[in-house]
Amino acid sequence: MPRDYYDVLGVSQDAPVAEIKKAYRRKAMEFHPDRNNGSKGAEEKFKEAAEAYEVLCDPAQRQQYDRFGHAGLRSAAGGGGGGGFGGFQSFDLSEALNIFMRDFGGAGGFEAIFGGRGRAKQQKLRGQDVRISLRLTLADIAKGIKRKVKLRTLERCDVCDGTGVAVGGSTVTCSTCGGVGEVRQATESFFGNFVSVTGCPACDGSGKVIDHPCTACLGEGRKRGEKLVEIEVPAGVAENNYLTLRGQGGAGVRGGASGDLIVGLELEDDPKFERHGDDLVYDLQISFSQAALSEEFDIPTPLGDVHVRVPAGSQTGSVLTVRGKGLPSLSRGGLGDLHIRLQVWTPTNLSVEQQELFRSLAELEGDPPGDESLGRRFWNRVRETFNG
Ligand SMILES: [Zn+2]
Ligand SMILES: [Zn+2]
């Protein structure tokens, strides 16, 4: 049984993505194989951290994991249909390294982080990760959406079926590196022998060369193309969440693994609601008489109207909370709350008849309580509720 992902990274269950990223980076640097002389124990820890990171950074997988644990991730694997949502198996070392490179490699890549050698072979054959962003409305977030997106990327060449070999041609072992994909060079120096290893320049590290390259893709096994990808966004996502659709990025060189499609989520502001985590805040304007006598209202939320009764004697600034009528919570399950902030509207441009009615009312209504701290208390409470 694998260890708890939150324990693996040493973060709490409600840790935001940024914190998970930081924790993973720390673990990955500590247990990276190149820093641990190939220790098996460190390698396992490195893979374990990558696995935990990959799940907890992906809101859909994190939700599955929070609800059903490791079993949730595995049972979802069959239904994933090759998309990123579901399918999940433990990583081998090269996948774990790819994940680390993808998010922390940066422009300088591996060498910039460790000063060591890169993994030229894997990196050159694997397709590129493609990053896109998706704009979502509050309704999209409340319900979750499926959206089809057209991607322009490198696709497997259909003429040579991704092999890069023309009809009648063949793939032969690279004579420069003898099929290893790397060239070793021993240099003698004052301190002893140094062996340097670089990717083979003749075969780009693949160990194979093509005698007659496919003319459609010039032997790359891939060419420019378009494809339609369906992206499924689970309900309750937050800004800075992203989804990883494994293998939906650019095609690899000559049948190499495809890159991933990484979907960043951007949330549109909503004119009607403020969002505070899973909670929604709605400003409701009511009249004097509604505030004094009580009244019922339908509040239009992204998940349908909510019927509320404003109690008699309501004041400006008071807040009605309706439990379970906010947004779906990705991390905890269930729904957040709806907070209705009341504002009592003072009428303007009174007609003669209205003025008369207000005058008679004024004779009967008595004075306000005269408690100056009342207003302050309201606003303090509002601030506490919404700014934590
Ligand atoms: Zn081709
Ligand atoms: Zn070679």
PDB file of N, CA, C and O and ligand atoms in Angstrom, residues 157-166 213-223, ligand 1:
ATOM      1  N   CYS A 157       3.265  11.598 -37.855  1.00  0.00           N
ATOM      2  CA  CYS A 157       3.187  11.640 -39.322  1.00  0.00           C
ATOM      3  C   CYS A 157       2.421  10.418 -39.829  1.00  0.00           C
ATOM      4  O   CYS A 157       2.758   9.286 -39.497  1.00  0.00           O
ATOM      5  N   ASP A 158       1.361  10.702 -40.623  1.00  0.00           N
ATOM      6  CA  ASP A 158       0.540   9.573 -41.073  1.00  0.00           C
ATOM      7  C   ASP A 158       1.131   8.865 -42.291  1.00  0.00           C
ATOM      8  O   ASP A 158       0.737   7.755 -42.619  1.00  0.00           O
ATOM      9  N   VAL A 159       2.082   9.517 -42.965  1.00  0.00           N
ATOM     10  CA  VAL A 159       2.685   8.891 -44.142  1.00  0.00           C
ATOM     11  C   VAL A 159       3.579   7.711 -43.725  1.00  0.00           C
ATOM     12  O   VAL A 159       3.527   6.635 -44.299  1.00  0.00           O
ATOM     13  N   CYS A 160       4.377   7.928 -42.686  1.00  0.00           N
ATOM     14  CA  CYS A 160       5.300   6.876 -42.252  1.00  0.00           C
ATOM     15  C   CYS A 160       4.871   6.258 -40.929  1.00  0.00           C
ATOM     16  O   CYS A 160       5.596   5.476 -40.327  1.00  0.00           O
ATOM     17  N   ASP A 161       3.677   6.651 -40.470  1.00  0.00           N
ATOM     18  CA  ASP A 161       3.146   6.161 -39.204  1.00  0.00           C
ATOM     19  C   ASP A 161       4.088   6.437 -38.029  1.00  0.00           C
ATOM     20  O   ASP A 161       4.259   5.621 -37.127  1.00  0.00           O
ATOM     21  N   GLY A 162       4.735   7.587 -38.096  1.00  0.00           N
ATOM     22  CA  GLY A 162       5.559   8.011 -36.969  1.00  0.00           C
ATOM     23  C   GLY A 162       6.958   7.409 -36.915  1.00  0.00           C
ATOM     24  O   GLY A 162       7.736   7.717 -36.023  1.00  0.00           O
ATOM     25  N   THR A 163       7.273   6.577 -37.894  1.00  0.00           N
ATOM     26  CA  THR A 163       8.597   5.943 -37.835  1.00  0.00           C
ATOM     27  C   THR A 163       9.688   6.835 -38.426  1.00  0.00           C
ATOM     28  O   THR A 163      10.864   6.707 -38.100  1.00  0.00           O
ATOM     29  N   GLY A 164       9.298   7.745 -39.339  1.00  0.00           N
ATOM     30  CA  GLY A 164      10.287   8.594 -39.996  1.00  0.00           C
ATOM     31  C   GLY A 164      10.970   7.912 -41.170  1.00  0.00           C
ATOM     32  O   GLY A 164      11.831   8.497 -41.825  1.00  0.00           O
ATOM     33  N   VAL A 165      10.579   6.687 -41.449  1.00  0.00           N
ATOM     34  CA  VAL A 165      11.232   5.910 -42.506  1.00  0.00           C
ATOM     35  C   VAL A 165      10.369   5.920 -43.770  1.00  0.00           C
ATOM     36  O   VAL A 165       9.166   5.664 -43.705  1.00  0.00           O
ATOM     37  N   ALA A 166      10.975   6.242 -44.932  1.00  0.00           N
ATOM     38  CA  ALA A 166      10.243   6.216 -46.197  1.00  0.00           C
ATOM     39  C   ALA A 166       9.964   4.771 -46.587  1.00  0.00           C
ATOM     40  O   ALA A 166      10.625   3.840 -46.107  1.00  0.00           O
ATOM     41  N   PRO A 213      14.888   8.688 -45.195  1.00  0.00           N
ATOM     42  CA  PRO A 213      13.873   9.343 -44.358  1.00  0.00           C
ATOM     43  C   PRO A 213      12.581   9.613 -45.129  1.00  0.00           C
ATOM     44  O   PRO A 213      12.615   9.849 -46.339  1.00  0.00           O
ATOM     45  N   CYS A 214      11.472   9.569 -44.414  1.00  0.00           N
ATOM     46  CA  CYS A 214      10.162   9.919 -44.956  1.00  0.00           C
ATOM     47  C   CYS A 214      10.204  11.375 -45.438  1.00  0.00           C
ATOM     48  O   CYS A 214      10.691  12.257 -44.730  1.00  0.00           O
ATOM     49  N   THR A 215       9.699  11.628 -46.659  1.00  0.00           N
ATOM     50  CA  THR A 215       9.800  12.977 -47.201  1.00  0.00           C
ATOM     51  C   THR A 215       8.743  13.912 -46.609  1.00  0.00           C
ATOM     52  O   THR A 215       8.913  15.123 -46.587  1.00  0.00           O
ATOM     53  N   ALA A 216       7.646  13.338 -46.105  1.00  0.00           N
ATOM     54  CA  ALA A 216       6.574  14.185 -45.559  1.00  0.00           C
ATOM     55  C   ALA A 216       7.008  14.844 -44.248  1.00  0.00           C
ATOM     56  O   ALA A 216       6.629  15.972 -43.942  1.00  0.00           O
ATOM     57  N   CYS A 217       7.800  14.149 -43.449  1.00  0.00           N
ATOM     58  CA  CYS A 217       8.174  14.677 -42.139  1.00  0.00           C
ATOM     59  C   CYS A 217       9.686  14.821 -42.009  1.00  0.00           C
ATOM     60  O   CYS A 217      10.194  15.101 -40.918  1.00  0.00           O
ATOM     61  N   LEU A 218      10.396  14.604 -43.096  1.00  0.00           N
ATOM     62  CA  LEU A 218      11.864  14.691 -43.115  1.00  0.00           C
ATOM     63  C   LEU A 218      12.510  13.784 -42.069  1.00  0.00           C
ATOM     64  O   LEU A 218      13.525  14.120 -41.470  1.00  0.00           O
ATOM     65  N   GLY A 219      11.864  12.651 -41.836  1.00  0.00           N
ATOM     66  CA  GLY A 219      12.463  11.661 -40.939  1.00  0.00           C
ATOM     67  C   GLY A 219      12.173  11.879 -39.468  1.00  0.00           C
ATOM     68  O   GLY A 219      12.618  11.128 -38.615  1.00  0.00           O
ATOM     69  N   GLU A 220      11.388  12.941 -39.154  1.00  0.00           N
ATOM     70  CA  GLU A 220      11.078  13.235 -37.741  1.00  0.00           C
ATOM     71  C   GLU A 220       9.997  12.307 -37.176  1.00  0.00           C
ATOM     72  O   GLU A 220       9.912  12.112 -35.976  1.00  0.00           O
ATOM     73  N   GLY A 221       9.153  11.809 -38.065  1.00  0.00           N
ATOM     74  CA  GLY A 221       8.051  10.978 -37.596  1.00  0.00           C
ATOM     75  C   GLY A 221       6.876  11.786 -37.072  1.00  0.00           C
ATOM     76  O   GLY A 221       5.933  11.245 -36.514  1.00  0.00           O
ATOM     77  N   ARG A 222       6.942  13.093 -37.271  1.00  0.00           N
ATOM     78  CA  ARG A 222       5.842  13.958 -36.816  1.00  0.00           C
ATOM     79  C   ARG A 222       5.807  15.206 -37.677  1.00  0.00           C
ATOM     80  O   ARG A 222       6.841  15.593 -38.238  1.00  0.00           O
ATOM     81  N   LYS A 223       4.654  15.810 -37.770  1.00  0.00           N
ATOM     82  CA  LYS A 223       4.529  17.044 -38.556  1.00  0.00           C
ATOM     83  C   LYS A 223       3.416  17.903 -37.994  1.00  0.00           C
ATOM     84  O   LYS A 223       2.603  17.442 -37.191  1.00  0.00           O
TER      85      LYS A 223
HETATM   86 ZN    ZN B   1       6.800  10.714 -42.055  1.00  0.00          ZN
END
